[in-house]
């Protein structure tokens, strides 16, 4: 293609992208079409990938097509396998895509669609994609070492220790919050509870099918499992309409929480082939299919966004979660823009599959762009709802009241008209008894998704089926995260305890399995229970805590990346990771300060504890609520201190190298020429 | 019929150059998608296991594969 034509094409993409961003940013007082968000996103990602990631690849990382990757050098057909870049892309995307980019943008939609959209685009292009890309490449150059190992080698022992604690903390908090989202989606919903309960025997059946009937035919088993899950959704309608069965599956939040805690413990201790592996396959199958379906639905239906670009809640008084747009919009969006957790995947399985260094760009940078696109779709799903409906679903009873009329009046008073009758009709349309106070983001996302799907396929008549399909989809892959996360946490704990007493480190020794499983499940179960008992719905305190810990892990990853870049004598390009690092430090430290010390009891943990303690008539469980607040403040404080420590340690390493006091030595594997490069040239 | 060399040197046959390119592209995309799914769902890992150990698929070999992969799979984080 002639250079002038290429220039014209990219110029047109830039103009179109600018027009789309201007449209979503400058429109006031009138509704816009969701396609503007899609166009803005696609153009931003295309430009970011073509120009920015190419700059990072060429100038900062100097990707070398001649250098053999560990997949080639250490090829053992098991962990290290040179794999086609598109296959690695799919594998990496399936591992990084979770509920975060769906839930975060839905919650952040309380500020309007504009702040979330802008941060998802800018945060991904300049932060999240860069983090995933550089960590992946650095791990590739270090034989697939993990983030914690790289932190220890490049920054020092403190770096390794902080990374380890940050990973364990984020896993525990994430699992607590994820379980709370499932509880809030399934409470008083016999249809949803029945469907999700059925996925357990379906997963067990798949496990036996794979083990006994058709060994290794995972795709086939997943299709069978998917058909059975569809039948379970259909059966859920029958269950919800049969009084005796409906009564059995109409569960309170507390009962659901106990059941999920028991499930988490059993899933962690049972053999992996029986429950974890088949559920993982099934949830991946449903996840990839549903994300593709949602993308098609949005493009085909191109719905109108009813949410305004900015709401009155940018002042911090929001009902979904309290806090001003800065820093809480950034903390809430989390994974859709930048996720520290991705650094674990980028330094886990993926670097062992990369066939050639230049492919790290497409896998690392590209897969995060796809994840960010999922976050944009979640924003659209939330913002196609009438704002009154959105706030009725997402506001806790502690803010809008228990009675439907009171809630509708309160929400209408905010300028988002809604009536109790409208909410009742909507609840009936989706086959639920009520949609009030369904905090956590999942039900609002499910209603938005059902709205988009049903207007494309089947109409209002099948809205209930689509809604429960969406709930099943979210709950299924959150439960998979509970299985997998508990196990990962258990292994990490066993590794650490093995240094104290060797038998505890043996992953097949049952006393060790049971005790470490109990510790991890007990830890996230504590946060879950705290969220369930919280009169403000739990999400208000726990989601920001999850966001802070996730962004702090990204801070650790970016510290490692900046240290390596400086040691590579590329300090003039260090801004590539230093700029997002500085932004994350400002955001997370400010958010943590607010969460600990803010005088507003809806924001500050300590202020809330003081308010409870000062009540003239004690509320039930007051001592526990006060303790929870103080513990949340302590957890936030400890996390922030540890990251402060790693920042200081990193800065010391940077200054040492830059001033010439310390020799800059990177711990890369030695260069070996790639035969793939030779083959291609030949 | 046209005969055009492919990048890897092998020949392909098609009735028209454009239709051939489009058909090839689709087939290649479908093959890649299937390969990605097989990798995601560990089917490729199982195939490599069978090849490495020179055994055929059976419940006992699949059980051995699961044992070998158990720790790696259990340690694989799923993101948030």
mmCIF file of C-alpha atoms in Angstrom, chain A residues 38-387:
data_model
loop_
_atom_site.group_PDB
_atom_site.id
_atom_site.type_symbol
_atom_site.label_atom_id
_atom_site.label_comp_id
_atom_site.label_asym_id
_atom_site.label_seq_id
_atom_site.Cartn_x
_atom_site.Cartn_y
_atom_site.Cartn_z
ATOM 1 C CA UNK A 38 -17.918 1.994 20.170
ATOM 2 C CA UNK A 39 -16.426 4.197 17.424
ATOM 3 C CA UNK A 40 -14.415 6.230 19.961
ATOM 4 C CA UNK A 41 -13.093 3.015 21.484
ATOM 5 C CA UNK A 42 -12.224 1.272 18.219
ATOM 6 C CA UNK A 43 -10.421 4.353 16.838
ATOM 7 C CA UNK A 44 -8.528 4.946 20.125
ATOM 8 C CA UNK A 45 -7.404 1.333 20.295
ATOM 9 C CA UNK A 46 -6.417 1.281 16.614
ATOM 10 C CA UNK A 47 -4.324 4.441 16.992
ATOM 11 C CA UNK A 48 -2.877 3.305 20.320
ATOM 12 C CA UNK A 49 -1.886 -0.045 18.898
ATOM 13 C CA UNK A 50 -0.529 1.236 15.597
ATOM 14 C CA UNK A 51 1.505 4.126 16.988
ATOM 15 C CA UNK A 52 2.005 3.967 20.754
ATOM 16 C CA UNK A 53 2.562 0.240 21.156
ATOM 17 C CA UNK A 54 4.839 0.296 18.113
ATOM 18 C CA UNK A 55 6.871 3.066 19.744
ATOM 19 C CA UNK A 56 7.100 1.087 23.000
ATOM 20 C CA UNK A 57 8.042 -2.070 21.091
ATOM 21 C CA UNK A 58 10.714 -0.414 18.965
ATOM 22 C CA UNK A 59 12.269 2.250 21.189
ATOM 23 C CA UNK A 60 11.697 1.122 24.772
ATOM 24 C CA UNK A 61 11.722 -2.662 24.638
ATOM 25 C CA UNK A 62 13.634 -3.117 21.370
ATOM 26 C CA UNK A 63 11.816 -6.337 20.537
ATOM 27 C CA UNK A 64 14.236 -8.656 18.838
ATOM 28 C CA UNK A 65 12.886 -11.104 16.247
ATOM 29 C CA UNK A 66 16.273 -12.864 16.241
ATOM 30 C CA UNK A 67 16.153 -13.718 19.933
ATOM 31 C CA UNK A 68 14.772 -17.118 20.915
ATOM 32 C CA UNK A 69 11.954 -17.046 23.473
ATOM 33 C CA UNK A 70 11.775 -19.496 26.398
ATOM 34 C CA UNK A 71 8.983 -21.307 24.537
ATOM 35 C CA UNK A 72 11.550 -22.135 21.852
ATOM 36 C CA UNK A 73 14.638 -22.655 24.016
ATOM 37 C CA UNK A 74 12.953 -24.628 26.784
ATOM 38 C CA UNK A 75 10.280 -26.314 24.657
ATOM 39 C CA UNK A 76 9.167 -29.371 26.656
ATOM 40 C CA UNK A 77 5.735 -29.842 25.097
ATOM 41 C CA UNK A 78 4.202 -29.187 28.497
ATOM 42 C CA UNK A 79 4.708 -25.734 30.055
ATOM 43 C CA UNK A 80 6.932 -24.240 27.351
ATOM 44 C CA UNK A 81 5.374 -24.601 23.912
ATOM 45 C CA UNK A 82 5.930 -22.254 20.943
ATOM 46 C CA UNK A 83 2.380 -21.376 19.939
ATOM 47 C CA UNK A 84 0.693 -19.399 17.176
ATOM 48 C CA UNK A 85 0.237 -15.758 18.239
ATOM 49 C CA UNK A 86 -3.538 -15.790 17.680
ATOM 50 C CA UNK A 87 -3.868 -18.895 19.794
ATOM 51 C CA UNK A 88 -1.819 -17.268 22.575
ATOM 52 C CA UNK A 89 -3.930 -14.131 22.202
ATOM 53 C CA UNK A 90 -7.134 -16.160 22.757
ATOM 54 C CA UNK A 91 -5.572 -18.031 25.660
ATOM 55 C CA UNK A 92 -4.356 -14.819 27.305
ATOM 56 C CA UNK A 93 -7.642 -12.985 26.783
ATOM 57 C CA UNK A 94 -9.640 -15.887 28.236
ATOM 58 C CA UNK A 95 -7.425 -15.727 31.343
ATOM 59 C CA UNK A 96 -7.575 -11.960 31.881
ATOM 60 C CA UNK A 97 -11.286 -11.429 31.161
ATOM 61 C CA UNK A 98 -13.217 -11.616 34.422
ATOM 62 C CA UNK A 99 -16.145 -9.910 36.131
ATOM 63 C CA UNK A 100 -14.146 -6.750 36.984
ATOM 64 C CA UNK A 101 -14.511 -4.997 33.617
ATOM 65 C CA UNK A 102 -18.224 -5.805 33.697
ATOM 66 C CA UNK A 103 -18.983 -4.742 37.257
ATOM 67 C CA UNK A 104 -16.642 -1.727 37.681
ATOM 68 C CA UNK A 105 -17.992 0.318 34.748
ATOM 69 C CA UNK A 106 -21.597 -0.490 35.774
ATOM 70 C CA UNK A 107 -20.949 0.906 39.267
ATOM 71 C CA UNK A 108 -19.044 3.917 37.907
ATOM 72 C CA UNK A 109 -22.004 4.739 35.654
ATOM 73 C CA UNK A 110 -23.499 6.546 38.670
ATOM 74 C CA UNK A 111 -21.264 9.482 37.621
ATOM 75 C CA UNK A 112 -22.731 9.327 34.077
ATOM 76 C CA UNK A 113 -21.265 7.624 31.029
ATOM 77 C CA UNK A 114 -18.548 10.197 30.332
ATOM 78 C CA UNK A 115 -15.980 9.798 33.171
ATOM 79 C CA UNK A 116 -15.936 6.017 32.932
ATOM 80 C CA UNK A 117 -15.649 5.978 29.153
ATOM 81 C CA UNK A 118 -12.804 8.491 29.026
ATOM 82 C CA UNK A 119 -10.846 6.712 31.733
ATOM 83 C CA UNK A 120 -11.381 3.270 30.171
ATOM 84 C CA UNK A 121 -9.975 4.551 26.853
ATOM 85 C CA UNK A 122 -7.063 6.627 28.176
ATOM 86 C CA UNK A 123 -6.255 4.258 31.038
ATOM 87 C CA UNK A 124 -6.105 1.243 28.746
ATOM 88 C CA UNK A 125 -4.091 2.830 25.906
ATOM 89 C CA UNK A 126 -1.498 4.525 28.140
ATOM 90 C CA UNK A 127 -1.640 2.345 31.264
ATOM 91 C CA UNK A 128 -3.202 -1.100 31.251
ATOM 92 C CA UNK A 129 -2.091 -2.211 27.777
ATOM 93 C CA UNK A 130 1.438 -0.925 28.394
ATOM 94 C CA UNK A 131 1.661 -2.686 31.762
ATOM 95 C CA UNK A 132 0.485 -6.025 30.350
ATOM 96 C CA UNK A 133 2.823 -5.700 27.346
ATOM 97 C CA UNK A 134 6.011 -4.770 29.206
ATOM 98 C CA UNK A 135 5.521 -7.288 32.007
ATOM 99 C CA UNK A 136 4.878 -10.007 29.428
ATOM 100 C CA UNK A 137 8.030 -9.118 27.497
ATOM 101 C CA UNK A 138 10.181 -8.862 30.630
ATOM 102 C CA UNK A 139 8.910 -12.251 31.774
ATOM 103 C CA UNK A 140 9.637 -13.695 28.303
ATOM 104 C CA UNK A 141 13.220 -12.428 28.612
ATOM 105 C CA UNK A 142 13.512 -14.060 32.038
ATOM 106 C CA UNK A 143 12.373 -17.581 31.145
ATOM 107 C CA UNK A 144 8.771 -16.893 32.144
ATOM 108 C CA UNK A 145 9.488 -15.719 35.697
ATOM 109 C CA UNK A 146 6.565 -14.520 37.809
ATOM 110 C CA UNK A 147 5.969 -10.937 38.911
ATOM 111 C CA UNK A 148 7.007 -11.688 42.487
ATOM 112 C CA UNK A 149 10.244 -13.326 41.317
ATOM 113 C CA UNK A 150 11.044 -10.370 39.041
ATOM 114 C CA UNK A 151 10.267 -7.929 41.863
ATOM 115 C CA UNK A 152 12.654 -9.790 44.162
ATOM 116 C CA UNK A 153 15.457 -9.988 41.582
ATOM 117 C CA UNK A 154 15.199 -6.496 40.125
ATOM 118 C CA UNK A 155 14.118 -4.384 43.113
ATOM 119 C CA UNK A 156 15.154 -6.435 46.099
ATOM 120 C CA UNK A 157 13.783 -8.668 48.862
ATOM 121 C CA UNK A 158 11.322 -5.979 49.963
ATOM 122 C CA UNK A 159 9.931 -5.842 46.426
ATOM 123 C CA UNK A 160 9.384 -9.578 46.348
ATOM 124 C CA UNK A 161 7.758 -9.634 49.794
ATOM 125 C CA UNK A 162 5.426 -6.711 49.039
ATOM 126 C CA UNK A 163 4.411 -8.240 45.704
ATOM 127 C CA UNK A 164 3.631 -11.511 47.510
ATOM 128 C CA UNK A 165 1.509 -9.820 50.191
ATOM 129 C CA UNK A 166 -0.239 -7.652 47.586
ATOM 130 C CA UNK A 167 -1.137 -10.729 45.544
ATOM 131 C CA UNK A 168 -2.530 -12.641 48.544
ATOM 132 C CA UNK A 169 -4.469 -9.555 49.718
ATOM 133 C CA UNK A 170 -5.983 -8.851 46.349
ATOM 134 C CA UNK A 171 -7.004 -12.499 45.978
ATOM 135 C CA UNK A 172 -8.732 -12.511 49.368
ATOM 136 C CA UNK A 173 -10.490 -9.161 48.856
ATOM 137 C CA UNK A 174 -11.403 -10.008 45.269
ATOM 138 C CA UNK A 175 -12.961 -13.299 46.297
ATOM 139 C CA UNK A 176 -14.949 -11.655 49.093
ATOM 140 C CA UNK A 177 -16.304 -8.976 46.743
ATOM 141 C CA UNK A 178 -16.955 -11.431 43.907
ATOM 142 C CA UNK A 179 -18.914 -13.702 46.262
ATOM 143 C CA UNK A 180 -20.901 -10.684 47.473
ATOM 144 C CA UNK A 181 -21.846 -9.828 43.879
ATOM 145 C CA UNK A 182 -23.207 -13.370 43.433
ATOM 146 C CA UNK A 183 -25.121 -13.173 46.723
ATOM 147 C CA UNK A 184 -26.712 -9.865 45.740
ATOM 148 C CA UNK A 185 -27.630 -11.223 42.322
ATOM 149 C CA UNK A 186 -29.218 -14.408 43.678
ATOM 150 C CA UNK A 187 -30.895 -13.333 46.922
ATOM 151 C CA UNK A 188 -34.687 -13.806 46.807
ATOM 152 C CA UNK A 189 -34.332 -15.070 43.220
ATOM 153 C CA UNK A 190 -35.494 -18.696 43.011
ATOM 154 C CA UNK A 191 -34.940 -18.720 39.233
ATOM 155 C CA UNK A 192 -31.334 -17.524 39.481
ATOM 156 C CA UNK A 193 -30.512 -19.683 42.531
ATOM 157 C CA UNK A 194 -31.969 -22.797 40.874
ATOM 158 C CA UNK A 195 -29.982 -22.215 37.656
ATOM 159 C CA UNK A 196 -26.705 -21.665 39.480
ATOM 160 C CA UNK A 197 -27.315 -24.627 41.790
ATOM 161 C CA UNK A 198 -27.793 -26.783 38.685
ATOM 162 C CA UNK A 199 -24.386 -25.752 37.319
ATOM 163 C CA UNK A 200 -22.732 -27.759 40.131
ATOM 164 C CA UNK A 201 -24.129 -31.186 39.070
ATOM 165 C CA UNK A 202 -23.593 -30.147 35.428
ATOM 166 C CA UNK A 203 -19.907 -29.455 36.137
ATOM 167 C CA UNK A 204 -19.590 -32.774 38.024
ATOM 168 C CA UNK A 205 -21.228 -34.551 35.094
ATOM 169 C CA UNK A 206 -18.810 -32.896 32.690
ATOM 170 C CA UNK A 207 -15.916 -33.988 34.895
ATOM 171 C CA UNK A 208 -17.084 -37.613 34.767
ATOM 172 C CA UNK A 209 -17.829 -37.369 31.014
ATOM 173 C CA UNK A 210 -14.280 -36.179 30.393
ATOM 174 C CA UNK A 211 -12.703 -38.687 32.702
ATOM 175 C CA UNK A 212 -14.696 -41.799 31.808
ATOM 176 C CA UNK A 213 -16.681 -41.438 28.557
ATOM 177 C CA UNK A 214 -14.744 -39.196 26.171
ATOM 178 C CA UNK A 215 -11.288 -38.523 27.614
ATOM 179 C CA UNK A 216 -9.839 -35.173 26.594
ATOM 180 C CA UNK A 217 -12.819 -34.037 24.471
ATOM 181 C CA UNK A 218 -13.152 -30.791 26.373
ATOM 182 C CA UNK A 219 -14.814 -28.709 23.646
ATOM 183 C CA UNK A 220 -17.391 -31.420 23.160
ATOM 184 C CA UNK A 221 -18.022 -31.687 26.914
ATOM 185 C CA UNK A 222 -18.307 -27.884 27.142
ATOM 186 C CA UNK A 223 -20.951 -27.853 24.408
ATOM 187 C CA UNK A 224 -22.882 -30.589 26.240
ATOM 188 C CA UNK A 225 -22.495 -28.588 29.471
ATOM 189 C CA UNK A 226 -23.669 -25.424 27.745
ATOM 190 C CA UNK A 227 -26.819 -27.140 26.429
ATOM 191 C CA UNK A 228 -27.528 -28.451 29.945
ATOM 192 C CA UNK A 229 -27.041 -24.968 31.406
ATOM 193 C CA UNK A 230 -29.509 -23.573 28.871
ATOM 194 C CA UNK A 231 -31.974 -26.241 29.989
ATOM 195 C CA UNK A 232 -31.292 -25.249 33.601
ATOM 196 C CA UNK A 233 -32.159 -21.598 32.766
ATOM 197 C CA UNK A 234 -35.376 -22.751 31.140
ATOM 198 C CA UNK A 235 -36.049 -25.051 34.097
ATOM 199 C CA UNK A 236 -35.435 -22.142 36.449
ATOM 200 C CA UNK A 237 -38.600 -20.485 35.167
ATOM 201 C CA UNK A 238 -40.555 -23.631 35.989
ATOM 202 C CA UNK A 239 -38.884 -23.802 39.418
ATOM 203 C CA UNK A 240 -39.740 -20.183 40.200
ATOM 204 C CA UNK A 241 -43.379 -20.802 39.279
ATOM 205 C CA UNK A 242 -43.736 -24.003 41.328
ATOM 206 C CA UNK A 243 -44.415 -22.833 44.898
ATOM 207 C CA UNK A 244 -42.814 -25.770 46.749
ATOM 208 C CA UNK A 245 -39.569 -25.581 44.691
ATOM 209 C CA UNK A 246 -39.558 -21.789 44.601
ATOM 210 C CA UNK A 247 -39.698 -21.759 48.412
ATOM 211 C CA UNK A 248 -36.667 -24.058 48.519
ATOM 212 C CA UNK A 249 -34.622 -21.754 46.272
ATOM 213 C CA UNK A 250 -35.793 -18.414 47.672
ATOM 214 C CA UNK A 251 -32.737 -17.731 49.813
ATOM 215 C CA UNK A 252 -31.730 -14.850 52.024
ATOM 216 C CA UNK A 253 -28.368 -13.132 51.581
ATOM 217 C CA UNK A 254 -27.050 -14.742 54.787
ATOM 218 C CA UNK A 255 -28.049 -18.269 53.716
ATOM 219 C CA UNK A 256 -26.493 -17.744 50.279
ATOM 220 C CA UNK A 257 -23.302 -16.450 51.880
ATOM 221 C CA UNK A 258 -23.009 -19.549 54.082
ATOM 222 C CA UNK A 259 -23.673 -21.853 51.111
ATOM 223 C CA UNK A 260 -21.032 -20.076 48.999
ATOM 224 C CA UNK A 261 -18.467 -20.291 51.807
ATOM 225 C CA UNK A 262 -19.095 -24.052 52.147
ATOM 226 C CA UNK A 263 -18.924 -24.411 48.366
ATOM 227 C CA UNK A 264 -15.632 -22.484 48.217
ATOM 228 C CA UNK A 265 -14.074 -24.774 50.819
ATOM 229 C CA UNK A 266 -15.248 -27.971 49.119
ATOM 230 C CA UNK A 267 -14.196 -26.745 45.650
ATOM 231 C CA UNK A 268 -10.733 -25.980 46.968
ATOM 232 C CA UNK A 269 -10.292 -29.352 48.652
ATOM 233 C CA UNK A 270 -11.916 -31.614 45.996
ATOM 234 C CA UNK A 271 -9.825 -33.144 43.193
ATOM 235 C CA UNK A 272 -9.370 -30.578 40.434
ATOM 236 C CA UNK A 273 -10.797 -32.762 37.645
ATOM 237 C CA UNK A 274 -14.097 -33.215 39.438
ATOM 238 C CA UNK A 275 -15.336 -29.648 39.797
ATOM 239 C CA UNK A 276 -12.764 -26.913 39.134
ATOM 240 C CA UNK A 277 -11.580 -27.954 35.676
ATOM 241 C CA UNK A 278 -14.993 -28.642 34.101
ATOM 242 C CA UNK A 279 -16.505 -25.503 35.623
ATOM 243 C CA UNK A 280 -13.553 -23.512 34.343
ATOM 244 C CA UNK A 281 -14.070 -24.906 30.823
ATOM 245 C CA UNK A 282 -17.808 -24.295 30.962
ATOM 246 C CA UNK A 283 -17.472 -20.744 32.240
ATOM 247 C CA UNK A 284 -14.809 -19.909 29.624
ATOM 248 C CA UNK A 285 -17.068 -21.283 26.910
ATOM 249 C CA UNK A 286 -20.039 -19.206 28.104
ATOM 250 C CA UNK A 287 -17.853 -16.133 28.729
ATOM 251 C CA UNK A 288 -16.307 -15.993 25.256
ATOM 252 C CA UNK A 289 -19.658 -16.668 23.574
ATOM 253 C CA UNK A 290 -21.554 -14.094 25.620
ATOM 254 C CA UNK A 291 -18.967 -11.347 25.143
ATOM 255 C CA UNK A 292 -19.075 -11.927 21.375
ATOM 256 C CA UNK A 293 -22.884 -11.973 21.477
ATOM 257 C CA UNK A 294 -23.001 -8.725 23.451
ATOM 258 C CA UNK A 295 -20.665 -7.029 20.958
ATOM 259 C CA UNK A 296 -22.863 -8.125 18.063
ATOM 260 C CA UNK A 297 -26.023 -7.060 19.959
ATOM 261 C CA UNK A 298 -24.656 -3.566 20.629
ATOM 262 C CA UNK A 299 -23.528 -3.023 17.033
ATOM 263 C CA UNK A 300 -26.752 -4.411 15.548
ATOM 264 C CA UNK A 301 -29.116 -2.638 17.945
ATOM 265 C CA UNK A 302 -26.948 0.471 18.521
ATOM 266 C CA UNK A 303 -29.185 1.465 21.457
ATOM 267 C CA UNK A 304 -29.593 4.978 22.812
ATOM 268 C CA UNK A 305 -27.903 5.866 26.104
ATOM 269 C CA UNK A 306 -30.441 7.246 28.573
ATOM 270 C CA UNK A 307 -27.907 8.022 31.288
ATOM 271 C CA UNK A 308 -26.615 11.623 31.089
ATOM 272 C CA UNK A 309 -22.891 12.187 30.455
ATOM 273 C CA UNK A 310 -22.462 13.527 34.002
ATOM 274 C CA UNK A 311 -24.807 13.118 36.959
ATOM 275 C CA UNK A 312 -25.151 15.172 40.115
ATOM 276 C CA UNK A 313 -23.267 12.428 41.984
ATOM 277 C CA UNK A 314 -19.845 13.564 40.782
ATOM 278 C CA UNK A 315 -19.868 15.563 44.037
ATOM 279 C CA UNK A 316 -19.414 12.355 46.019
ATOM 280 C CA UNK A 317 -22.951 11.880 47.290
ATOM 281 C CA UNK A 318 -23.722 8.889 45.044
ATOM 282 C CA UNK A 319 -26.011 6.148 46.338
ATOM 283 C CA UNK A 320 -24.165 3.272 44.611
ATOM 284 C CA UNK A 321 -20.892 4.113 46.359
ATOM 285 C CA UNK A 322 -19.812 7.277 48.109
ATOM 286 C CA UNK A 323 -16.895 9.381 46.934
ATOM 287 C CA UNK A 324 -16.058 12.103 44.464
ATOM 288 C CA UNK A 325 -15.240 11.500 40.825
ATOM 289 C CA UNK A 326 -11.545 11.840 41.671
ATOM 290 C CA UNK A 327 -10.231 9.404 42.811
ATOM 291 C CA UNK A 328 -13.177 7.022 43.090
ATOM 292 C CA UNK A 329 -14.158 6.751 39.409
ATOM 293 C CA UNK A 330 -10.634 5.435 38.693
ATOM 294 C CA UNK A 331 -10.615 3.043 41.636
ATOM 295 C CA UNK A 332 -14.044 1.720 40.679
ATOM 296 C CA UNK A 333 -13.361 1.140 36.974
ATOM 297 C CA UNK A 334 -10.183 -0.801 37.895
ATOM 298 C CA UNK A 335 -9.731 -3.750 35.520
ATOM 299 C CA UNK A 336 -11.344 -2.122 32.466
ATOM 300 C CA UNK A 337 -8.490 0.404 32.295
ATOM 301 C CA UNK A 338 -5.600 -1.107 34.219
ATOM 302 C CA UNK A 339 -5.452 -4.197 36.384
ATOM 303 C CA UNK A 340 -2.542 -5.329 38.502
ATOM 304 C CA UNK A 341 -3.916 -8.842 38.380
ATOM 305 C CA UNK A 342 -3.128 -9.000 34.648
ATOM 306 C CA UNK A 343 0.559 -8.746 35.530
ATOM 307 C CA UNK A 344 0.190 -12.167 37.185
ATOM 308 C CA UNK A 345 -1.187 -13.681 33.970
ATOM 309 C CA UNK A 346 1.395 -11.841 31.834
ATOM 310 C CA UNK A 347 4.099 -13.411 33.987
ATOM 311 C CA UNK A 348 2.373 -16.782 34.329
ATOM 312 C CA UNK A 349 1.372 -19.132 31.526
ATOM 313 C CA UNK A 350 1.446 -16.684 28.584
ATOM 314 C CA UNK A 351 5.214 -15.932 28.410
ATOM 315 C CA UNK A 352 5.870 -19.655 28.147
ATOM 316 C CA UNK A 353 3.806 -19.855 24.950
ATOM 317 C CA UNK A 354 5.121 -16.811 23.028
ATOM 318 C CA UNK A 355 6.845 -18.071 19.882
ATOM 319 C CA UNK A 356 8.716 -14.905 18.897
ATOM 320 C CA UNK A 357 9.434 -11.691 20.797
ATOM 321 C CA UNK A 358 7.551 -9.304 18.445
ATOM 322 C CA UNK A 359 4.358 -11.301 19.097
ATOM 323 C CA UNK A 360 4.351 -10.115 22.722
ATOM 324 C CA UNK A 361 3.028 -6.786 21.434
ATOM 325 C CA UNK A 362 -0.110 -8.253 19.942
ATOM 326 C CA UNK A 363 -0.741 -10.596 22.863
ATOM 327 C CA UNK A 364 0.062 -8.222 25.743
ATOM 328 C CA UNK A 365 -1.114 -4.891 24.375
ATOM 329 C CA UNK A 366 -3.815 -6.330 22.112
ATOM 330 C CA UNK A 367 -5.562 -8.587 24.637
ATOM 331 C CA UNK A 368 -5.859 -5.719 27.126
ATOM 332 C CA UNK A 369 -7.472 -3.608 24.383
ATOM 333 C CA UNK A 370 -10.051 -6.365 23.965
ATOM 334 C CA UNK A 371 -10.618 -6.430 27.745
ATOM 335 C CA UNK A 372 -11.073 -2.665 27.721
ATOM 336 C CA UNK A 373 -13.635 -3.041 24.936
ATOM 337 C CA UNK A 374 -15.573 -5.371 27.241
ATOM 338 C CA UNK A 375 -15.592 -2.563 29.832
ATOM 339 C CA UNK A 376 -16.987 -0.164 27.213
ATOM 340 C CA UNK A 377 -19.748 -2.682 26.452
ATOM 341 C CA UNK A 378 -20.546 -2.925 30.185
ATOM 342 C CA UNK A 379 -20.798 0.886 30.337
ATOM 343 C CA UNK A 380 -23.231 0.772 27.436
ATOM 344 C CA UNK A 381 -25.287 -2.014 29.062
ATOM 345 C CA UNK A 382 -25.649 0.093 32.239
ATOM 346 C CA UNK A 383 -26.334 3.375 30.450
ATOM 347 C CA UNK A 384 -29.063 2.069 28.130
ATOM 348 C CA UNK A 385 -31.212 1.752 31.268
ATOM 349 C CA UNK A 386 -33.351 4.694 32.314
ATOM 350 C CA UNK A 387 -31.327 6.398 35.085
#
